[in-house]
């Protein structure tokens, strides 16, 4: 048995509810592939910040950096902290300080009725039912427009000027493109798509150059390119054509929400923040959802699927596949929370998935 040590930050709102509902299933799946998990629950989040003034202390950061195999995070964001400073320190702090440069977001349709698009092929009379959406997004996670560089002038006047600078540097663009190709090769995908806006933003020509240079080292993988506006259109028109999409921080942020909606919405969208060789930060795409927090109706599937990404990254692909299969079974059997049209409660869905794994 391999012993894994995973830090858990439930965080705010629905974060702790979905994480606790997902943990038993993740533990069972890991066990079936020979791993035990010691969960280390950490208190950081809005409650802790309001009580102590502490966001993420340096000692905790060092611990997360050096002493755990992965970090499993629920959600950050609380109306009592309108400036969101605790989330900035914890979530963005971990992403930036750990240099987690890959934001990995799978968009896989786990049940046909979760896709909001009409069933094109059925309409075309092929007899085949259901869309086949199955791609992953590699979003650059450490630069772009998110470094906060820029300036403000004449704030609050009729001449106000706000400038935000987008930073694109060769080593960082290159490593995210390389990560996309490496993943494609390791997962038997044959096509990588890069999206930028180099027709309007000359700085994005760097992405074009490096996509060509890096991609040339992967002759087994086809490269293609879309301007980001065209990509958004194609994602809705025929998402089946995509396998792996790599893009910058801002565009990745936007198209991952579009991708999430193509496969069922925030309740089933998982993500990982990675730096190969270091502990990753794994979190559902959704936020803390204050309107439904504490009601027991949040969908824990995104957290379970995030657990699957975590186990896959830690070297337990069979356990990850089991979790994936169990979520598919739950969807098939109607074990759904209200966001997916059902009436099941968070804990019920978590329990059902764990029971399914116990008996599968
Ligand atoms: P953030 O900016 O922190 O990412 P957000 O404003 O985009 O958050 P969320 O908190 O993710 O929004 O949620 C928006 C709405 O989506 C929620 O109010 C809720 O209705 C729905 N939602 C999000 N996650 C879930 C979930 N796991 N289960 C059910 N509904 C959800």
Coordinates of C-alpha atoms and ligand atoms in Angstrom, one line a residue:
X1 CA 0.0 0.0 0.0
X2 CA 1.3 3.5 -0.9
X3 CA 0.4 6.1 1.8
X4 CA -0.7 9.4 0.4
X5 CA -0.8 12.6 2.4
X6 CA -3.4 15.0 1.1
X7 CA -4.1 18.5 2.6
X8 CA -7.8 19.5 2.6
X9 CA -8.9 23.1 2.6
X10 CA -12.7 23.0 2.6
X11 CA -12.8 26.8 2.4
X12 CA -16.0 28.7 2.2
X13 CA -19.7 28.3 1.3
X14 CA -20.4 24.9 -0.3
X15 CA -16.7 24.1 -0.3
X16 CA -16.6 22.0 2.9
X17 CA -20.0 20.3 2.0
X18 CA -18.9 19.0 -1.4
X19 CA -15.4 18.1 -0.2
X20 CA -16.7 16.0 2.7
X21 CA -19.3 14.3 0.5
X22 CA -16.6 13.4 -2.0
X23 CA -13.9 12.1 0.4
X24 CA -15.2 8.6 1.1
X25 CA -15.5 7.8 -2.6
X26 CA -12.0 9.1 -3.3
X27 CA -10.6 7.1 -0.4
X28 CA -12.3 3.8 -1.7
X29 CA -11.1 4.3 -5.2
X30 CA -7.6 4.9 -4.0
X31 CA -7.7 1.8 -1.9
X32 CA -8.7 -0.3 -4.8
X33 CA -5.5 0.6 -6.6
X34 CA -3.3 0.1 -3.5
X35 CA -3.2 3.6 -1.9
X36 CA -4.3 4.8 1.5
X37 CA -4.9 8.5 2.1
X38 CA -4.2 10.4 5.3
X39 CA -6.3 13.6 5.0
X40 CA -5.0 16.6 6.7
X41 CA -7.8 19.1 7.3
X42 CA -6.6 22.7 7.4
X43 CA -8.9 25.6 8.6
X44 CA -8.1 28.3 6.1
X45 CA -10.9 30.3 4.6
X46 CA -13.2 33.2 5.5
X47 CA -14.3 32.0 9.0
X48 CA -10.7 31.5 10.0
X49 CA -9.7 34.9 8.5
X50 CA -12.5 36.7 10.3
X51 CA -11.6 35.1 13.6
X52 CA -7.8 35.4 13.4
X53 CA -6.9 37.8 10.7
X54 CA -4.8 35.0 9.2
X55 CA -5.1 34.1 5.5
X56 CA -2.4 31.5 4.7
X57 CA 0.5 31.7 7.2
X58 CA 4.0 31.2 5.9
X59 CA 4.5 28.0 7.9
X60 CA 1.4 26.5 6.4
X61 CA 2.6 27.5 2.9
X62 CA 5.9 25.8 3.6
X63 CA 4.1 22.7 4.8
X64 CA 1.9 22.6 1.7
X65 CA 4.9 23.1 -0.5
X66 CA 7.1 20.5 1.1
X67 CA 5.2 17.9 3.1
X68 CA 2.0 16.8 1.2
X69 CA 1.4 14.9 -2.0
X70 CA -1.6 17.1 -3.1
X71 CA -3.9 19.9 -1.9
X72 CA -7.7 19.3 -2.3
X73 CA -9.5 22.6 -2.1
X74 CA -13.3 23.2 -1.9
X75 CA -14.0 26.9 -2.7
X76 CA -13.1 30.4 -1.7
X77 CA -15.4 33.4 -1.5
X78 CA -17.6 34.8 1.3
X79 CA -19.9 37.9 1.2
X80 CA -18.5 38.8 4.7
X81 CA -15.1 39.4 3.0
X82 CA -16.1 41.6 0.1
X83 CA -12.5 42.4 -0.9
X84 CA -11.8 38.7 -1.1
X85 CA -8.4 39.2 0.3
X86 CA -8.3 35.7 2.0
X87 CA -9.1 34.0 -1.3
X88 CA -6.4 36.1 -3.0
X89 CA -3.8 35.0 -0.5
X90 CA -4.9 31.3 -0.3
X91 CA -5.9 30.4 -3.9
X92 CA -3.9 32.8 -6.0
X93 CA -1.1 32.7 -3.5
X94 CA -0.8 29.0 -3.8
X95 CA -1.1 29.1 -7.6
X96 CA 1.6 31.8 -8.0
X97 CA 3.9 30.9 -5.2
X98 CA 4.0 27.2 -6.0
X99 CA 4.3 28.2 -9.7
X100 CA 1.4 25.9 -10.6
X101 CA 1.6 26.9 -14.3
X102 CA -0.9 24.4 -15.7
X103 CA -4.6 25.0 -15.2
X104 CA -6.0 21.7 -16.4
X105 CA -9.7 21.5 -17.1
X106 CA -11.3 18.5 -18.7
X107 CA -14.6 18.9 -20.5
X108 CA -16.0 15.4 -20.9
X109 CA -19.7 14.7 -21.4
X110 CA -20.6 12.1 -18.8
X111 CA -24.3 11.7 -19.7
X112 CA -25.9 12.7 -23.0
X113 CA -28.7 14.8 -21.4
X114 CA -26.2 17.1 -19.7
X115 CA -25.2 18.7 -23.0
X116 CA -27.3 21.8 -23.8
X117 CA -26.6 21.5 -27.6
X118 CA -29.2 19.8 -29.8
X119 CA -28.2 16.4 -30.9
X120 CA -26.9 17.2 -34.4
X121 CA -26.1 13.7 -35.5
X122 CA -29.5 12.4 -34.5
X123 CA -31.0 15.3 -36.6
X124 CA -28.7 14.3 -39.5
X125 CA -30.3 10.9 -39.4
X126 CA -27.2 8.9 -38.6
X127 CA -29.1 7.0 -36.0
X128 CA -26.4 7.8 -33.5
X129 CA -27.6 9.5 -30.3
X130 CA -25.8 11.9 -28.1
X131 CA -23.0 14.3 -28.5
X132 CA -19.4 13.1 -27.9
X133 CA -17.8 16.1 -26.1
X134 CA -14.4 15.1 -24.7
X135 CA -11.6 17.6 -24.7
X136 CA -9.2 19.2 -22.2
X137 CA -8.2 22.8 -21.8
X138 CA -4.6 23.8 -20.8
X139 CA -4.8 27.3 -19.5
X140 CA -1.6 29.2 -18.7
X141 CA -1.9 30.0 -15.1
X142 CA 1.0 32.3 -14.1
X143 CA 1.1 35.4 -16.3
X144 CA -1.0 37.1 -19.1
X145 CA -3.3 39.7 -17.7
X146 CA -3.4 38.3 -14.2
X147 CA -0.1 39.8 -12.9
X148 CA -1.9 43.0 -12.1
X149 CA 0.6 45.1 -14.1
X150 CA -0.6 48.4 -15.4
X151 CA -1.5 51.9 -14.2
X152 CA -4.4 54.2 -13.3
X153 CA -4.8 57.9 -14.0
X154 CA -7.4 60.4 -13.1
X155 CA -9.5 57.9 -11.2
X156 CA -13.1 58.9 -10.7
X157 CA -12.9 61.7 -13.3
X158 CA -14.2 62.0 -16.8
X159 CA -10.6 61.4 -18.0
X160 CA -10.1 58.2 -16.1
X161 CA -7.6 55.9 -17.7
X162 CA -7.0 52.2 -16.7
X163 CA -4.3 50.3 -18.3
X164 CA -3.8 46.5 -17.8
X165 CA -0.7 44.9 -19.2
X166 CA -0.6 41.4 -20.6
X167 CA 2.6 39.6 -20.0
X168 CA 3.7 36.9 -22.4
X169 CA 7.2 35.5 -21.9
X170 CA 8.8 32.8 -24.0
X171 CA 9.7 30.3 -21.2
X172 CA 6.2 30.4 -19.7
X173 CA 4.4 30.2 -23.1
X174 CA 6.7 27.4 -24.1
X175 CA 6.1 25.3 -21.0
X176 CA 2.3 25.4 -21.2
X177 CA 2.4 24.5 -24.9
X178 CA 4.8 21.7 -24.1
X179 CA 2.6 20.4 -21.3
X180 CA -0.4 20.3 -23.7
X181 CA 1.6 18.2 -26.2
X182 CA 3.1 15.9 -23.5
X183 CA -0.4 15.3 -22.2
X184 CA -1.8 14.6 -25.6
X185 CA 0.9 12.1 -26.4
X186 CA 0.6 10.4 -23.0
X187 CA -3.1 10.1 -23.4
X188 CA -3.2 9.0 -27.1
X189 CA -4.7 12.2 -28.4
X190 CA -3.8 13.2 -31.9
X191 CA -4.6 16.9 -32.2
X192 CA -3.7 20.0 -30.2
X193 CA -5.4 23.3 -30.9
X194 CA -3.9 26.7 -29.8
X195 CA -6.0 29.8 -29.5
X196 CA -4.8 33.4 -29.4
X197 CA -5.8 36.8 -30.9
X198 CA -2.6 37.5 -32.8
X199 CA -4.5 39.2 -35.6
X200 CA -5.4 42.0 -33.2
X201 CA -2.7 41.7 -30.5
X202 CA 0.8 41.4 -32.0
X203 CA 2.2 40.2 -28.7
X204 CA 0.4 36.9 -29.4
X205 CA 2.7 36.2 -32.3
X206 CA 4.9 34.7 -29.6
X207 CA 2.3 32.0 -29.1
X208 CA 2.2 31.3 -32.8
X209 CA 6.0 31.0 -33.0
X210 CA 6.4 28.7 -30.0
X211 CA 3.4 26.6 -30.9
X212 CA 5.1 25.9 -34.3
X213 CA 8.5 25.3 -32.7
X214 CA 7.3 23.1 -29.8
X215 CA 4.7 21.3 -31.9
X216 CA 7.3 20.3 -34.6
X217 CA 8.9 18.1 -31.9
X218 CA 5.7 16.0 -31.8
X219 CA 5.3 14.8 -35.4
X220 CA 2.6 12.3 -34.3
X221 CA 0.3 15.1 -33.2
X222 CA -1.6 17.4 -35.6
X223 CA -1.5 21.2 -34.7
X224 CA -4.2 23.6 -35.5
X225 CA -4.9 27.2 -34.6
X226 CA -8.0 29.3 -34.1
X227 CA -8.3 33.0 -33.1
X228 CA -10.1 32.9 -29.8
X229 CA -13.4 34.3 -31.1
X230 CA -13.5 31.6 -33.8
X231 CA -12.7 29.0 -31.3
X232 CA -15.6 30.1 -29.1
X233 CA -17.9 29.7 -32.1
X234 CA -16.5 26.3 -33.0
X235 CA -16.8 25.0 -29.4
X236 CA -20.5 25.6 -29.6
X237 CA -20.9 24.5 -33.3
X238 CA -19.0 21.3 -33.2
X239 CA -17.2 20.6 -29.9
X240 CA -16.5 17.0 -31.0
X241 CA -13.6 18.3 -33.2
X242 CA -11.5 19.3 -30.2
X243 CA -9.1 17.0 -28.2
X244 CA -6.7 19.4 -26.4
X245 CA -6.9 23.2 -26.3
X246 CA -4.0 25.4 -25.1
X247 CA -4.4 29.1 -24.5
X248 CA -3.5 32.0 -22.3
X249 CA -4.7 32.9 -18.9
X250 CA -7.6 35.1 -19.7
X251 CA -8.9 33.2 -22.8
X252 CA -8.5 30.0 -20.8
X253 CA -10.6 31.4 -18.0
X254 CA -13.4 32.3 -20.4
X255 CA -13.4 29.2 -22.5
X256 CA -13.3 26.9 -19.5
X257 CA -16.6 28.2 -18.4
X258 CA -18.0 27.7 -21.9
X259 CA -16.6 24.2 -21.9
X260 CA -18.0 23.4 -18.5
X261 CA -21.5 24.4 -19.7
X262 CA -21.2 22.1 -22.7
X263 CA -20.9 19.1 -20.4
X264 CA -23.4 19.9 -17.7
X265 CA -22.3 23.1 -15.8
X266 CA -20.4 23.9 -12.7
X267 CA -21.8 21.0 -10.7
X268 CA -19.7 18.6 -12.7
X269 CA -16.6 20.7 -13.7
X270 CA -13.3 19.7 -12.2
X271 CA -9.9 21.3 -12.4
X272 CA -6.2 20.9 -11.4
X273 CA -3.4 23.4 -11.0
X274 CA -0.2 21.6 -11.7
X275 CA 3.6 21.9 -11.9
X276 CA 5.0 18.5 -12.9
X277 CA 7.0 17.1 -10.0
X278 CA 5.4 19.3 -7.3
X279 CA 2.2 18.8 -5.2
X280 CA -0.8 20.0 -7.3
X281 CA -3.8 22.0 -6.2
X282 CA -7.0 20.3 -7.1
X283 CA -10.4 22.2 -7.0
X284 CA -13.8 22.0 -8.5
X285 CA -14.3 24.9 -11.0
X286 CA -17.3 26.3 -9.1
X287 CA -17.0 28.9 -6.5
X288 CA -18.5 29.0 -3.0
X289 CA -22.1 29.5 -4.3
X290 CA -23.3 31.5 -1.2
X291 CA -27.0 31.4 -2.2
X292 CA -27.1 27.6 -1.8
X293 CA -24.4 27.2 0.9
X294 CA -25.6 25.3 4.0
X295 CA -28.7 23.9 2.3
X296 CA -27.3 20.5 1.6
X297 CA -28.2 20.7 -2.1
X298 CA -24.8 21.5 -3.7
X299 CA -23.7 18.9 -6.3
X300 CA -20.6 17.0 -5.0
X301 CA -19.8 15.5 -8.4
X302 CA -17.4 18.2 -9.4
X303 CA -15.5 17.5 -6.2
X304 CA -15.5 13.7 -6.9
X305 CA -14.3 14.3 -10.4
X306 CA -11.6 16.6 -9.0
X307 CA -10.6 13.7 -6.8
X308 CA -10.3 11.6 -9.9
X309 CA -7.9 14.2 -11.5
X310 CA -5.9 14.1 -8.2
X311 CA -5.6 10.4 -8.2
X312 CA -4.6 10.3 -11.9
X313 CA -2.0 12.9 -11.3
X314 CA -0.6 10.9 -8.3
X315 CA -0.2 7.8 -10.5
X316 CA -3.5 6.0 -9.9
X317 CA -5.3 6.0 -13.2
X318 CA -7.4 3.0 -12.4
X319 CA -8.8 4.6 -9.3
X320 CA -9.5 7.8 -11.3
X321 CA -11.4 5.7 -13.9
X322 CA -13.4 4.1 -11.1
X323 CA -14.5 7.5 -9.8
X324 CA -15.4 8.6 -13.3
X325 CA -17.4 5.5 -13.9
X326 CA -19.2 5.9 -10.5
X327 CA -20.2 9.4 -11.4
X328 CA -21.5 8.3 -14.8
X329 CA -23.5 5.6 -13.0
X330 CA -25.0 8.1 -10.5
X331 CA -26.1 10.3 -13.4
X332 CA -27.6 7.3 -15.3
X333 CA -29.5 6.2 -12.2
X334 CA -30.9 9.7 -11.5
X335 CA -28.8 10.4 -8.4
X336 CA -28.9 14.1 -9.1
X337 CA -28.9 17.3 -7.1
X338 CA -31.3 20.2 -8.1
X339 CA -28.8 21.8 -10.5
X340 CA -29.1 18.7 -12.7
X341 CA -32.8 18.5 -12.4
X342 CA -33.0 16.0 -9.5
X343 CA -33.9 16.2 -5.9
X344 CA -31.1 14.3 -4.2
X345 CA -29.1 16.0 -1.5
X346 CA -25.3 16.5 -1.4
X347 CA -24.6 13.8 1.2
X348 CA -27.0 11.3 -0.6
X349 CA -25.1 11.6 -3.9
X350 CA -21.7 11.3 -2.1
X351 CA -23.0 8.2 -0.3
X352 CA -24.5 6.7 -3.4
X353 CA -21.2 7.0 -5.3
X354 CA -19.2 5.5 -2.4
X355 CA -21.7 2.6 -2.1
X356 CA -21.5 2.0 -5.8
X357 CA -17.7 1.7 -5.5
X358 CA -18.0 -0.6 -2.6
X359 CA -20.2 -3.0 -4.5
X360 CA -18.8 -2.6 -8.0
Ligands
LIG1 P1 -16.5 32.4 -8.3 O1 -16.4 33.7 -8.9 O2 -16.1 32.3 -6.8 O3 -15.8 31.3 -9.1 P2 -19.1 32.3 -9.3 O4 -19.7 33.7 -8.9 O5 -18.7 32.1 -10.6 O6 -18.0 32.0 -8.2 P3 -20.3 30.0 -8.1 O7 -20.1 30.3 -6.7 O8 -19.4 29.0 -8.7 O9 -20.2 31.3 -8.9 O10 -21.8 29.6 -8.4 C1 -22.7 30.3 -9.2 C2 -24.0 29.5 -9.1 O11 -23.9 28.3 -9.8 C3 -24.4 29.2 -7.7 O12 -25.1 30.2 -7.0 C4 -25.2 28.0 -7.8 O13 -26.5 28.3 -8.1 C5 -24.5 27.3 -9.0 N1 -23.5 26.3 -8.6 C6 -22.2 26.4 -8.5 N2 -21.6 25.3 -8.1 C7 -22.6 24.4 -7.8 C8 -22.7 23.1 -7.3 N3 -21.6 22.4 -7.0 N4 -23.9 22.5 -7.1 C9 -25.0 23.2 -7.4 N5 -25.0 24.4 -7.9 C10 -23.9 25.1 -8.1

